[in-house]
Short mmCIF file of C-alpha atoms and ligand atoms in Angstrom, two decimals:
data_model
loop_
_atom_site.label_atom_id
_atom_site.label_comp_id
_atom_site.label_asym_id
_atom_site.label_seq_id
_atom_site.Cartn_x
_atom_site.Cartn_y
_atom_site.Cartn_z
CA MET A 59 0.00 0.00 0.00
CA LYS A 60 3.07 2.26 0.40
CA ASP A 61 3.34 2.64 -3.40
CA ILE A 62 -0.27 3.70 -3.75
CA ALA A 63 0.06 6.15 -0.85
CA GLN A 64 3.12 7.62 -2.58
CA GLU A 65 1.23 7.80 -5.87
CA LEU A 66 -1.55 9.76 -4.17
CA ARG A 67 1.01 12.15 -2.65
CA SER A 68 2.50 12.77 -6.11
CA ILE A 69 -0.96 13.55 -7.52
CA ILE A 70 -1.51 16.14 -4.77
CA ALA A 71 1.96 17.64 -5.29
CA MET A 72 1.33 17.94 -9.04
CA ALA A 73 -2.24 19.23 -8.88
CA GLU A 74 -2.40 21.48 -5.83
CA PRO A 75 -0.17 24.31 -7.10
CA ARG A 76 -1.93 24.24 -10.48
CA LEU A 77 -5.38 24.34 -8.86
CA SER A 78 -4.30 27.23 -6.64
CA ARG A 79 -3.14 29.26 -9.62
CA MET A 80 -6.41 28.96 -11.54
CA ASN A 81 -8.59 32.03 -11.96
CA HIS A 82 -11.10 31.87 -9.07
CA ASP A 83 -13.73 33.81 -10.98
CA ASP A 84 -14.12 31.16 -13.69
CA MET A 85 -14.45 28.17 -11.39
CA GLY A 86 -18.19 28.43 -10.78
CA PHE A 87 -19.05 28.56 -14.49
CA LYS A 88 -21.46 25.81 -15.58
CA PRO A 89 -21.02 24.92 -19.30
CA ALA A 90 -24.67 23.75 -19.32
CA PRO A 91 -27.37 23.72 -16.62
CA LEU A 92 -26.86 20.01 -15.97
CA GLU A 93 -23.06 20.03 -16.29
CA TRP A 94 -20.83 20.58 -13.30
CA SER A 95 -18.65 23.66 -12.85
CA LYS A 96 -15.03 23.14 -11.81
CA LYS A 97 -16.01 23.99 -8.24
CA GLU A 98 -18.64 21.26 -8.42
CA ILE A 99 -16.19 18.73 -9.87
CA LEU A 100 -13.69 19.48 -7.09
CA GLY A 101 -16.55 19.27 -4.57
CA HIS A 102 -17.44 15.89 -6.07
CA LEU A 103 -13.83 14.78 -5.50
CA ILE A 104 -14.13 15.84 -1.84
CA ASP A 105 -17.37 13.80 -1.61
CA SER A 106 -15.51 10.86 -3.12
CA ALA A 107 -12.70 11.27 -0.55
CA ALA A 108 -15.22 11.36 2.31
CA ASN A 109 -17.09 8.26 1.13
CA ASN A 110 -13.93 6.31 0.41
CA HIS A 111 -12.39 7.31 3.75
CA GLN A 112 -15.26 5.40 5.40
CA ARG A 113 -14.67 2.38 3.17
CA PHE A 114 -10.88 2.29 3.70
CA VAL A 115 -11.14 2.38 7.50
CA ARG A 116 -14.23 0.19 7.91
CA ALA A 117 -12.92 -2.50 5.56
CA VAL A 118 -9.74 -2.83 7.63
CA ASN A 119 -11.89 -3.07 10.72
CA LYS A 120 -13.90 -5.80 8.90
CA VAL A 121 -16.97 -4.88 10.92
CA ALA A 122 -19.07 -3.32 8.23
CA ALA A 123 -18.02 -4.41 4.78
CA GLN A 124 -21.39 -3.41 3.36
CA PHE A 125 -21.21 0.16 2.10
CA PRO A 126 -23.88 2.42 0.65
CA THR A 127 -23.43 3.99 -2.74
CA TYR A 128 -23.94 7.72 -2.86
CA ASN A 129 -25.97 9.67 -5.36
CA GLN A 130 -23.25 11.95 -6.68
CA ASN A 131 -25.58 14.47 -8.33
CA GLU A 132 -27.65 14.82 -5.16
CA TRP A 133 -24.52 15.27 -3.04
CA VAL A 134 -23.32 18.04 -5.35
CA ARG A 135 -26.77 19.67 -5.49
CA ILE A 136 -27.39 19.58 -1.72
CA GLN A 137 -23.98 20.96 -0.76
CA ARG A 138 -23.98 23.86 -3.27
CA HIS A 139 -20.22 23.67 -3.80
CA ASN A 140 -20.52 26.66 -6.13
CA GLU A 141 -21.12 28.91 -3.12
CA ARG A 142 -17.74 27.98 -1.61
CA PRO A 143 -14.59 30.01 -2.31
CA TRP A 144 -12.26 28.17 -4.71
CA PRO A 145 -9.24 28.31 -2.30
CA SER A 146 -11.34 26.66 0.44
CA LEU A 147 -12.28 23.78 -1.87
CA VAL A 148 -8.65 23.36 -2.99
CA ALA A 149 -7.39 23.40 0.63
CA LEU A 150 -9.95 20.83 1.77
CA TRP A 151 -9.35 18.58 -1.25
CA SER A 152 -5.60 18.70 -0.68
CA ALA A 153 -5.72 18.16 3.09
CA TYR A 154 -8.25 15.33 2.80
CA ASN A 155 -6.15 13.49 0.26
CA ASP A 156 -3.00 14.06 2.29
CA HIS A 157 -4.79 12.37 5.19
CA LEU A 158 -6.04 9.55 2.94
CA SER A 159 -2.49 8.88 1.73
CA HIS A 160 -1.59 8.32 5.39
CA VAL A 161 -4.68 6.12 5.94
CA ILE A 162 -3.76 4.02 2.88
CA GLU A 163 -0.23 3.58 4.22
CA CYS A 164 -1.68 2.30 7.51
CA ILE A 165 -3.64 -0.52 5.85
CA PRO A 166 -2.10 -3.84 6.93
CA GLU A 167 -1.24 -6.35 4.21
CA ASP A 168 -3.77 -8.89 5.41
CA ALA A 169 -6.58 -6.37 4.96
CA GLU A 170 -5.83 -5.63 1.30
CA SER A 171 -8.13 -8.42 0.18
CA SER A 172 -10.94 -7.57 2.61
CA PRO A 173 -14.20 -7.85 0.68
CA CYS A 174 -16.11 -4.61 0.12
CA ASN A 175 -19.75 -4.74 -0.89
CA ILE A 176 -20.69 -1.39 -2.35
CA GLY A 177 -24.38 -1.03 -3.09
CA LYS A 178 -25.70 -4.03 -5.00
CA GLU A 179 -22.44 -4.76 -6.84
CA ASP A 180 -20.50 -8.00 -6.37
CA PRO A 181 -17.93 -7.71 -3.56
CA VAL A 182 -14.49 -6.40 -4.57
CA PRO A 183 -11.25 -6.50 -2.55
CA LEU A 184 -10.21 -3.38 -0.63
CA ASP A 185 -7.11 -2.85 -2.77
CA PHE A 186 -9.36 -2.66 -5.84
CA VAL A 187 -11.49 0.02 -4.14
CA ILE A 188 -8.35 2.03 -3.38
CA LYS A 189 -6.94 1.75 -6.92
CA ASP A 190 -10.34 2.70 -8.30
CA TYR A 191 -10.37 5.76 -6.01
CA LEU A 192 -7.12 6.97 -7.59
CA ARG A 193 -8.38 6.22 -11.11
CA HIS A 194 -11.51 8.29 -10.48
CA LEU A 195 -9.45 11.12 -8.97
CA ARG A 196 -7.13 11.31 -11.99
CA HIS A 197 -10.08 11.22 -14.38
CA HIS A 198 -11.76 14.29 -12.86
CA LEU A 199 -8.51 16.20 -12.23
CA LYS A 200 -7.84 15.88 -15.94
CA ASP A 201 -11.20 17.55 -16.58
CA ILE A 202 -10.36 20.43 -14.25
CA LEU A 203 -6.72 20.95 -15.25
CA ASP A 204 -6.47 20.15 -18.96
CA GLU A 205 -8.92 22.75 -20.15
CA GLN A 206 -6.85 25.55 -18.64
CA ALA A 207 -3.49 24.25 -19.91
NI1 NI B 161 -17.04 11.01 -10.63
#
């Protein structure tokens, strides 16, 4: 898990300065009424961090390996991420992922295959959930960062 924790730290180190430099005024712009603004995408990544934090810790604990899914559009709508200042979203995203990289490092080897049942899907091992978390993170960061490059 050390490699994955390190990978997550490199993602933060690459993205955080770039996110901080982006023009705050443009971040709430919605390309279409049903499309997310960059603030909403970053908010969605914070939601993903919060949900996966629960999974990472609880799966090691092996007490509750049954996890709810979360309705991502509802989470974004209810929290109104667009009303938050861009630097606050960036700071929370960065700090949360810094903490998660530590949590990932703490996962003992014998817990890597702990089964995780998420929603009605077939169970997947914890290490798959963690790798999928990073895949999802990269995917959305690309959306936020590439367009401004
Ligand atoms: Ni997503």
